[in-house]
mmCIF file of N, CA and C in Angstrom:
data_model
loop_
_atom_site.group_PDB
_atom_site.id
_atom_site.type_symbol
_atom_site.label_atom_id
_atom_site.label_comp_id
_atom_site.label_asym_id
_atom_site.label_seq_id
_atom_site.Cartn_x
_atom_site.Cartn_y
_atom_site.Cartn_z
ATOM 1 N N LEU K 1 -8.264 9.837 -5.780
ATOM 2 C CA LEU K 1 -7.025 10.004 -6.515
ATOM 3 C C LEU K 1 -7.150 11.188 -7.473
ATOM 4 N N ASP K 2 -6.033 11.665 -7.972
ATOM 5 C CA ASP K 2 -6.024 12.838 -8.845
ATOM 6 C C ASP K 2 -6.893 12.682 -10.080
ATOM 7 N N ASP K 3 -7.035 11.451 -10.582
ATOM 8 C CA ASP K 3 -7.807 11.236 -11.801
ATOM 9 C C ASP K 3 -9.278 10.916 -11.532
ATOM 10 N N GLY K 4 -9.716 11.060 -10.278
ATOM 11 C CA GLY K 4 -11.119 10.848 -9.930
ATOM 12 C C GLY K 4 -11.454 9.448 -9.450
ATOM 13 N N ARG K 5 -10.503 8.512 -9.574
ATOM 14 C CA ARG K 5 -10.751 7.168 -9.059
ATOM 15 C C ARG K 5 -10.704 7.183 -7.532
ATOM 16 N N VAL K 6 -11.307 6.168 -6.936
ATOM 17 C CA VAL K 6 -11.310 6.017 -5.483
ATOM 18 C C VAL K 6 -10.324 4.918 -5.107
ATOM 19 N N GLN K 7 -9.513 5.171 -4.092
ATOM 20 C CA GLN K 7 -8.630 4.150 -3.537
ATOM 21 C C GLN K 7 -8.947 4.018 -2.057
ATOM 22 N N GLN K 8 -9.361 2.844 -1.658
ATOM 23 C CA GLN K 8 -9.612 2.621 -0.242
ATOM 24 C C GLN K 8 -8.384 1.995 0.391
ATOM 25 N N TRP K 9 -8.209 2.275 1.675
ATOM 26 C CA TRP K 9 -7.106 1.675 2.409
ATOM 27 C C TRP K 9 -7.510 1.462 3.845
ATOM 28 N N LEU K 10 -6.728 0.650 4.513
ATOM 29 C CA LEU K 10 -6.936 0.316 5.913
ATOM 30 C C LEU K 10 -5.636 0.583 6.647
ATOM 31 N N GLU K 11 -5.753 1.153 7.827
ATOM 32 C CA GLU K 11 -4.585 1.324 8.682
ATOM 33 C C GLU K 11 -4.821 0.564 9.975
ATOM 34 N N ILE K 12 -3.815 -0.178 10.375
ATOM 35 C CA ILE K 12 -3.852 -0.937 11.628
ATOM 36 C C ILE K 12 -2.624 -0.541 12.435
ATOM 37 N N GLY K 13 -2.788 -0.423 13.728
ATOM 38 C CA GLY K 13 -1.662 -0.111 14.593
ATOM 39 C C GLY K 13 -1.648 1.349 14.981
ATOM 40 N N PRO K 14 -0.698 1.714 15.838
ATOM 41 C CA PRO K 14 -0.627 3.095 16.326
ATOM 42 C C PRO K 14 -0.252 4.072 15.220
ATOM 43 N N SER K 15 -0.870 5.240 15.234
ATOM 44 C CA SER K 15 -0.619 6.246 14.195
ATOM 45 C C SER K 15 0.826 6.753 14.225
ATOM 46 N N ASP K 16 1.499 6.608 15.360
ATOM 47 C CA ASP K 16 2.896 7.032 15.444
ATOM 48 C C ASP K 16 3.858 5.854 15.325
ATOM 49 N N GLY K 17 3.335 4.681 14.932
ATOM 50 C CA GLY K 17 4.170 3.492 14.773
ATOM 51 C C GLY K 17 5.013 3.558 13.515
ATOM 52 N N ARG K 18 5.921 2.605 13.404
ATOM 53 C CA ARG K 18 6.774 2.517 12.216
ATOM 54 C C ARG K 18 5.901 2.203 11.013
ATOM 55 N N PRO K 19 5.867 3.076 9.988
ATOM 56 C CA PRO K 19 4.974 2.862 8.857
ATOM 57 C C PRO K 19 5.450 1.747 7.934
ATOM 58 N N VAL K 20 4.521 0.860 7.604
ATOM 59 C CA VAL K 20 4.782 -0.243 6.682
ATOM 60 C C VAL K 20 3.643 -0.285 5.670
ATOM 61 N N LEU K 21 3.989 -0.234 4.395
ATOM 62 C CA LEU K 21 3.003 -0.385 3.330
ATOM 63 C C LEU K 21 2.863 -1.875 3.060
ATOM 64 N N PHE K 22 1.661 -2.388 3.228
ATOM 65 C CA PHE K 22 1.382 -3.815 3.033
ATOM 66 C C PHE K 22 0.643 -4.001 1.719
ATOM 67 N N CYS K 23 1.229 -4.792 0.812
ATOM 68 C CA CYS K 23 0.621 -5.076 -0.492
ATOM 69 C C CYS K 23 -0.084 -6.424 -0.399
ATOM 70 N N HIS K 24 -1.398 -6.391 -0.460
ATOM 71 C CA HIS K 24 -2.190 -7.611 -0.283
ATOM 72 C C HIS K 24 -1.958 -8.606 -1.408
ATOM 73 N N GLY K 25 -2.353 -9.851 -1.153
ATOM 74 C CA GLY K 25 -2.185 -10.939 -2.115
ATOM 75 C C GLY K 25 -3.026 -10.780 -3.362
ATOM 76 N N GLY K 26 -2.828 -11.708 -4.282
ATOM 77 C CA GLY K 26 -3.404 -11.671 -5.620
ATOM 78 C C GLY K 26 -4.858 -11.277 -5.739
ATOM 79 N N ASN K 27 -5.753 -12.064 -5.238
ATOM 80 C CA ASN K 27 -7.185 -11.782 -5.394
ATOM 81 C C ASN K 27 -7.824 -11.398 -4.074
ATOM 82 N N ASP K 28 -7.103 -10.711 -3.262
ATOM 83 C CA ASP K 28 -7.592 -10.296 -1.950
ATOM 84 C C ASP K 28 -7.754 -8.781 -1.943
ATOM 85 N N CYS K 29 -7.850 -8.206 -0.758
ATOM 86 C CA CYS K 29 -8.000 -6.758 -0.621
ATOM 87 C C CYS K 29 -7.358 -6.329 0.688
ATOM 88 N N ARG K 30 -7.545 -5.071 1.035
ATOM 89 C CA ARG K 30 -6.933 -4.503 2.240
ATOM 90 C C ARG K 30 -7.285 -5.278 3.505
ATOM 91 N N LEU K 31 -8.446 -5.939 3.501
ATOM 92 C CA LEU K 31 -8.895 -6.652 4.703
ATOM 93 C C LEU K 31 -8.039 -7.875 5.018
ATOM 94 N N GLU K 32 -7.221 -8.309 4.058
ATOM 95 C CA GLU K 32 -6.308 -9.424 4.297
ATOM 96 C C GLU K 32 -5.390 -9.124 5.486
ATOM 97 N N ALA K 33 -5.087 -7.850 5.704
ATOM 98 C CA ALA K 33 -4.179 -7.456 6.778
ATOM 99 C C ALA K 33 -4.771 -7.700 8.164
ATOM 100 N N LEU K 34 -6.074 -7.876 8.245
ATOM 101 C CA LEU K 34 -6.699 -8.061 9.558
ATOM 102 C C LEU K 34 -6.194 -9.302 10.289
ATOM 103 N N TRP K 35 -5.758 -10.319 9.532
ATOM 104 C CA TRP K 35 -5.317 -11.549 10.194
ATOM 105 C C TRP K 35 -4.013 -11.364 10.963
ATOM 106 N N ILE K 36 -3.290 -10.268 10.724
ATOM 107 C CA ILE K 36 -2.064 -10.007 11.487
ATOM 108 C C ILE K 36 -2.200 -8.782 12.391
ATOM 109 N N SER K 37 -3.428 -8.341 12.618
ATOM 110 C CA SER K 37 -3.628 -7.091 13.358
ATOM 111 C C SER K 37 -3.090 -7.154 14.790
ATOM 112 N N GLU K 38 -3.233 -8.276 15.457
ATOM 113 C CA GLU K 38 -2.719 -8.366 16.838
ATOM 114 C C GLU K 38 -1.203 -8.243 16.855
ATOM 115 N N ALA K 39 -0.523 -8.911 15.938
ATOM 116 C CA ALA K 39 0.942 -8.838 15.874
ATOM 117 C C ALA K 39 1.394 -7.421 15.516
ATOM 118 N N VAL K 40 0.659 -6.773 14.630
ATOM 119 C CA VAL K 40 0.979 -5.403 14.233
ATOM 120 C C VAL K 40 0.874 -4.473 15.442
ATOM 121 N N GLN K 41 -0.186 -4.618 16.215
ATOM 122 C CA GLN K 41 -0.373 -3.799 17.421
ATOM 123 C C GLN K 41 0.776 -4.020 18.406
ATOM 124 N N ARG K 42 1.104 -5.289 18.651
ATOM 125 C CA ARG K 42 2.176 -5.606 19.617
ATOM 126 C C ARG K 42 3.521 -5.049 19.159
ATOM 127 N N ALA K 43 3.754 -5.054 17.849
ATOM 128 C CA ALA K 43 5.040 -4.592 17.320
ATOM 129 C C ALA K 43 5.113 -3.070 17.205
ATOM 130 N N GLY K 44 3.996 -2.390 17.401
ATOM 131 C CA GLY K 44 3.993 -0.937 17.286
ATOM 132 C C GLY K 44 4.141 -0.452 15.857
ATOM 133 N N VAL K 45 3.640 -1.258 14.926
ATOM 134 C CA VAL K 45 3.736 -0.933 13.502
ATOM 135 C C VAL K 45 2.458 -0.245 13.046
ATOM 136 N N ARG K 46 2.611 0.735 12.190
ATOM 137 C CA ARG K 46 1.472 1.377 11.523
ATOM 138 C C ARG K 46 1.370 0.745 10.136
ATOM 139 N N LEU K 47 0.516 -0.250 9.996
ATOM 140 C CA LEU K 47 0.363 -0.987 8.750
ATOM 141 C C LEU K 47 -0.654 -0.284 7.863
ATOM 142 N N ILE K 48 -0.221 0.088 6.671
ATOM 143 C CA ILE K 48 -1.063 0.812 5.712
ATOM 144 C C ILE K 48 -1.292 -0.122 4.530
ATOM 145 N N THR K 49 -2.557 -0.470 4.302
ATOM 146 C CA THR K 49 -2.889 -1.457 3.285
ATOM 147 C C THR K 49 -3.886 -0.895 2.289
ATOM 148 N N PRO K 50 -3.420 -0.443 1.124
ATOM 149 C CA PRO K 50 -4.347 0.048 0.107
ATOM 150 C C PRO K 50 -4.884 -1.099 -0.756
ATOM 151 N N ASP K 51 -6.111 -0.935 -1.225
ATOM 152 C CA ASP K 51 -6.636 -1.838 -2.245
ATOM 153 C C ASP K 51 -6.028 -1.452 -3.582
ATOM 154 N N ARG K 52 -5.681 -2.442 -4.390
ATOM 155 C CA ARG K 52 -5.268 -2.146 -5.758
ATOM 156 C C ARG K 52 -6.513 -1.835 -6.583
ATOM 157 N N PRO K 53 -6.355 -1.154 -7.713
ATOM 158 C CA PRO K 53 -7.513 -0.793 -8.545
ATOM 159 C C PRO K 53 -8.359 -2.012 -8.913
ATOM 160 N N GLY K 54 -9.659 -1.865 -8.721
ATOM 161 C CA GLY K 54 -10.593 -2.931 -9.052
ATOM 162 C C GLY K 54 -10.835 -3.916 -7.927
ATOM 163 N N PHE K 55 -10.125 -3.790 -6.826
ATOM 164 C CA PHE K 55 -10.303 -4.676 -5.679
ATOM 165 C C PHE K 55 -11.143 -3.978 -4.631
ATOM 166 N N ALA K 56 -12.084 -4.733 -4.070
ATOM 167 C CA ALA K 56 -12.964 -4.237 -3.007
ATOM 168 C C ALA K 56 -13.560 -2.886 -3.411
ATOM 169 N N GLY K 57 -13.294 -1.835 -2.642
ATOM 170 C CA GLY K 57 -13.927 -0.547 -2.885
ATOM 171 C C GLY K 57 -13.150 0.407 -3.762
ATOM 172 N N SER K 58 -12.020 -0.039 -4.317
ATOM 173 C CA SER K 58 -11.220 0.853 -5.156
ATOM 174 C C SER K 58 -11.660 0.749 -6.618
ATOM 175 N N THR K 59 -11.677 1.887 -7.273
ATOM 176 C CA THR K 59 -12.139 1.971 -8.658
ATOM 177 C C THR K 59 -11.229 1.196 -9.605
ATOM 178 N N HIS K 60 -11.835 0.499 -10.547
ATOM 179 C CA HIS K 60 -11.104 -0.225 -11.584
ATOM 180 C C HIS K 60 -10.295 0.759 -12.430
ATOM 181 N N HIS K 61 -9.136 0.328 -12.872
ATOM 182 C CA HIS K 61 -8.290 1.130 -13.763
ATOM 183 C C HIS K 61 -7.982 0.243 -14.970
ATOM 184 N N SER K 62 -8.606 0.530 -16.105
ATOM 185 C CA SER K 62 -8.510 -0.352 -17.273
ATOM 186 C C SER K 62 -7.095 -0.452 -17.836
ATOM 187 N N GLU K 63 -6.254 0.512 -17.566
ATOM 188 C CA GLU K 63 -4.886 0.490 -18.080
ATOM 189 C C GLU K 63 -3.866 0.295 -16.959
ATOM 190 N N ARG K 64 -4.276 -0.417 -15.918
ATOM 191 C CA ARG K 64 -3.406 -0.606 -14.754
ATOM 192 C C ARG K 64 -2.170 -1.423 -15.106
ATOM 193 N N THR K 65 -1.044 -0.948 -14.625
ATOM 194 C CA THR K 65 0.230 -1.650 -14.713
ATOM 195 C C THR K 65 0.874 -1.574 -13.328
ATOM 196 N N PHE K 66 1.999 -2.251 -13.163
ATOM 197 C CA PHE K 66 2.715 -2.103 -11.892
ATOM 198 C C PHE K 66 3.052 -0.632 -11.666
ATOM 199 N N SER K 67 3.472 0.046 -12.707
ATOM 200 C CA SER K 67 3.877 1.448 -12.585
ATOM 201 C C SER K 67 2.723 2.356 -12.169
ATOM 202 N N THR K 68 1.538 2.155 -12.761
ATOM 203 C CA THR K 68 0.411 3.015 -12.381
ATOM 204 C C THR K 68 -0.023 2.725 -10.952
ATOM 205 N N TRP K 69 0.077 1.457 -10.530
ATOM 206 C CA TRP K 69 -0.287 1.148 -9.146
ATOM 207 C C TRP K 69 0.725 1.745 -8.180
ATOM 208 N N VAL K 70 1.992 1.729 -8.558
ATOM 209 C CA VAL K 70 3.015 2.359 -7.720
ATOM 210 C C VAL K 70 2.700 3.837 -7.549
ATOM 211 N N ASP K 71 2.288 4.499 -8.627
ATOM 212 C CA ASP K 71 1.907 5.912 -8.527
ATOM 213 C C ASP K 71 0.773 6.094 -7.525
ATOM 214 N N ASP K 72 -0.215 5.181 -7.559
ATOM 215 C CA ASP K 72 -1.332 5.256 -6.604
ATOM 216 C C ASP K 72 -0.827 5.069 -5.172
ATOM 217 N N ALA K 73 0.033 4.085 -4.969
ATOM 218 C CA ALA K 73 0.545 3.801 -3.618
ATOM 219 C C ALA K 73 1.368 4.968 -3.087
ATOM 220 N N ILE K 74 2.243 5.511 -3.918
ATOM 221 C CA ILE K 74 3.070 6.635 -3.482
ATOM 222 C C ILE K 74 2.195 7.866 -3.257
ATOM 223 N N GLY K 75 1.153 8.023 -4.066
ATOM 224 C CA GLY K 75 0.200 9.116 -3.833
ATOM 225 C C GLY K 75 -0.455 9.005 -2.471
ATOM 226 N N LEU K 76 -0.801 7.785 -2.071
ATOM 227 C CA LEU K 76 -1.385 7.572 -0.741
ATOM 228 C C LEU K 76 -0.372 7.925 0.345
ATOM 229 N N LEU K 77 0.860 7.475 0.177
ATOM 230 C CA LEU K 77 1.892 7.788 1.180
ATOM 231 C C LEU K 77 2.111 9.295 1.275
ATOM 232 N N ASP K 78 2.089 9.969 0.142
ATOM 233 C CA ASP K 78 2.199 11.432 0.155
ATOM 234 C C ASP K 78 1.011 12.052 0.887
ATOM 235 N N HIS K 79 -0.187 11.544 0.592
ATOM 236 C CA HIS K 79 -1.412 12.032 1.248
ATOM 237 C C HIS K 79 -1.310 11.883 2.764
ATOM 238 N N LEU K 80 -0.686 10.791 3.204
ATOM 239 C CA LEU K 80 -0.540 10.533 4.636
ATOM 240 C C LEU K 80 0.668 11.256 5.234
ATOM 241 N N GLY K 81 1.422 11.953 4.402
ATOM 242 C CA GLY K 81 2.572 12.715 4.888
ATOM 243 C C GLY K 81 3.759 11.860 5.270
ATOM 244 N N LEU K 82 3.891 10.703 4.634
ATOM 245 C CA LEU K 82 4.973 9.785 4.978
ATOM 246 C C LEU K 82 6.108 9.903 3.977
ATOM 247 N N GLN K 83 7.294 10.153 4.479
ATOM 248 C CA GLN K 83 8.475 10.305 3.626
ATOM 249 C C GLN K 83 9.162 8.967 3.370
ATOM 250 N N GLN K 84 9.176 8.093 4.363
ATOM 251 C CA GLN K 84 9.826 6.788 4.232
ATOM 252 C C GLN K 84 8.958 5.732 4.891
ATOM 253 N N VAL K 85 8.886 4.578 4.238
ATOM 254 C CA VAL K 85 8.141 3.446 4.776
ATOM 255 C C VAL K 85 8.885 2.164 4.459
ATOM 256 N N ASP K 86 8.594 1.150 5.231
ATOM 257 C CA ASP K 86 8.999 -0.196 4.860
ATOM 258 C C ASP K 86 7.887 -0.743 3.979
ATOM 259 N N VAL K 87 8.199 -1.741 3.161
ATOM 260 C CA VAL K 87 7.218 -2.313 2.247
ATOM 261 C C VAL K 87 7.189 -3.825 2.441
ATOM 262 N N LEU K 88 5.972 -4.368 2.506
ATOM 263 C CA LEU K 88 5.768 -5.797 2.711
ATOM 264 C C LEU K 88 4.732 -6.281 1.715
ATOM 265 N N GLY K 89 5.008 -7.375 1.034
ATOM 266 C CA GLY K 89 4.050 -7.950 0.093
ATOM 267 C C GLY K 89 3.817 -9.413 0.410
ATOM 268 N N LEU K 90 2.580 -9.839 0.302
ATOM 269 C CA LEU K 90 2.216 -11.228 0.564
ATOM 270 C C LEU K 90 1.755 -11.865 -0.733
ATOM 271 N N SER K 91 2.348 -12.975 -1.098
ATOM 272 C CA SER K 91 1.946 -13.751 -2.271
ATOM 273 C C SER K 91 1.925 -12.872 -3.517
ATOM 274 N N GLY K 92 0.761 -12.698 -4.141
ATOM 275 C CA GLY K 92 0.653 -11.868 -5.335
ATOM 276 C C GLY K 92 0.975 -10.407 -5.085
ATOM 277 N N GLY K 93 1.058 -10.009 -3.822
ATOM 278 C CA GLY K 93 1.454 -8.643 -3.489
ATOM 279 C C GLY K 93 2.958 -8.456 -3.513
ATOM 280 N N GLY K 94 3.704 -9.579 -3.575
ATOM 281 C CA GLY K 94 5.159 -9.499 -3.595
ATOM 282 C C GLY K 94 5.709 -8.668 -4.746
ATOM 283 N N PRO K 95 5.285 -8.946 -5.993
ATOM 284 C CA PRO K 95 5.778 -8.117 -7.100
ATOM 285 C C PRO K 95 5.364 -6.652 -6.974
ATOM 286 N N HIS K 96 4.199 -6.404 -6.403
ATOM 287 C CA HIS K 96 3.765 -5.027 -6.189
ATOM 288 C C HIS K 96 4.661 -4.337 -5.158
ATOM 289 N N ALA K 97 5.031 -5.065 -4.112
ATOM 290 C CA ALA K 97 5.923 -4.513 -3.090
ATOM 291 C C ALA K 97 7.290 -4.196 -3.688
ATOM 292 N N LEU K 98 7.809 -5.090 -4.525
ATOM 293 C CA LEU K 98 9.100 -4.843 -5.161
ATOM 294 C C LEU K 98 9.040 -3.620 -6.072
ATOM 295 N N ALA K 99 7.947 -3.485 -6.809
ATOM 296 C CA ALA K 99 7.793 -2.327 -7.697
ATOM 297 C C ALA K 99 7.742 -1.028 -6.900
ATOM 298 N N VAL K 100 7.005 -1.044 -5.788
ATOM 299 C CA VAL K 100 6.931 0.149 -4.939
ATOM 300 C C VAL K 100 8.314 0.462 -4.365
ATOM 301 N N ALA K 101 8.990 -0.548 -3.845
ATOM 302 C CA ALA K 101 10.305 -0.323 -3.235
ATOM 303 C C ALA K 101 11.277 0.269 -4.253
ATOM 304 N N ALA K 102 11.305 -0.287 -5.458
ATOM 305 C CA ALA K 102 12.228 0.212 -6.480
ATOM 306 C C ALA K 102 11.929 1.659 -6.842
ATOM 307 N N GLN K 103 10.668 1.970 -7.043
ATOM 308 C CA GLN K 103 10.284 3.344 -7.426
ATOM 309 C C GLN K 103 10.532 4.313 -6.267
ATOM 310 N N TYR K 104 10.210 3.872 -5.050
ATOM 311 C CA TYR K 104 10.348 4.741 -3.889
ATOM 312 C C TYR K 104 11.819 5.042 -3.607
ATOM 313 N N ILE K 105 12.654 4.001 -3.715
ATOM 314 C CA ILE K 105 14.083 4.181 -3.491
ATOM 315 C C ILE K 105 14.658 5.137 -4.532
ATOM 316 N N SER K 106 14.243 4.939 -5.778
ATOM 317 C CA SER K 106 14.702 5.826 -6.846
ATOM 318 C C SER K 106 14.264 7.267 -6.591
ATOM 319 N N ARG K 107 13.037 7.421 -6.145
ATOM 320 C CA ARG K 107 12.490 8.755 -5.874
ATOM 321 C C ARG K 107 13.248 9.456 -4.749
ATOM 322 N N LEU K 108 13.690 8.676 -3.766
ATOM 323 C CA LEU K 108 14.426 9.250 -2.648
ATOM 324 C C LEU K 108 15.886 9.539 -2.999
ATOM 325 N N GLY K 109 16.291 9.138 -4.216
ATOM 326 C CA GLY K 109 17.654 9.409 -4.657
ATOM 327 C C GLY K 109 18.676 8.467 -4.095
ATOM 328 N N ILE K 110 18.235 7.305 -3.628
ATOM 329 C CA ILE K 110 19.164 6.339 -3.048
ATOM 330 C C ILE K 110 19.858 5.555 -4.153
ATOM 331 N N LEU K 111 19.180 5.369 -5.286
ATOM 332 C CA LEU K 111 19.790 4.640 -6.419
ATOM 333 C C LEU K 111 20.388 5.606 -7.408
#
């Protein structure tokens, strides 16, 4: 990341599939997405699952908020060259997905 922290992510599915940002549950990590990998492959979805700061291999961020995590997620999408994605959150990832969707929609000028 721009500030020197590391963010790990996992991608499942075809690289040309419909991009979906998957926000993992509360105390889980990007590997949570593996349990739906077969369905993702069949659906032709490109599932992108970043770890939130301090989870698994991603660097802790002592001042992390929903907003700072959204910046990290959108930075990853920019890094991957993705202009639009669907967003999916599971359990504790639900509020993170909503935060990303709101910021992303605003950024695209839809709101």
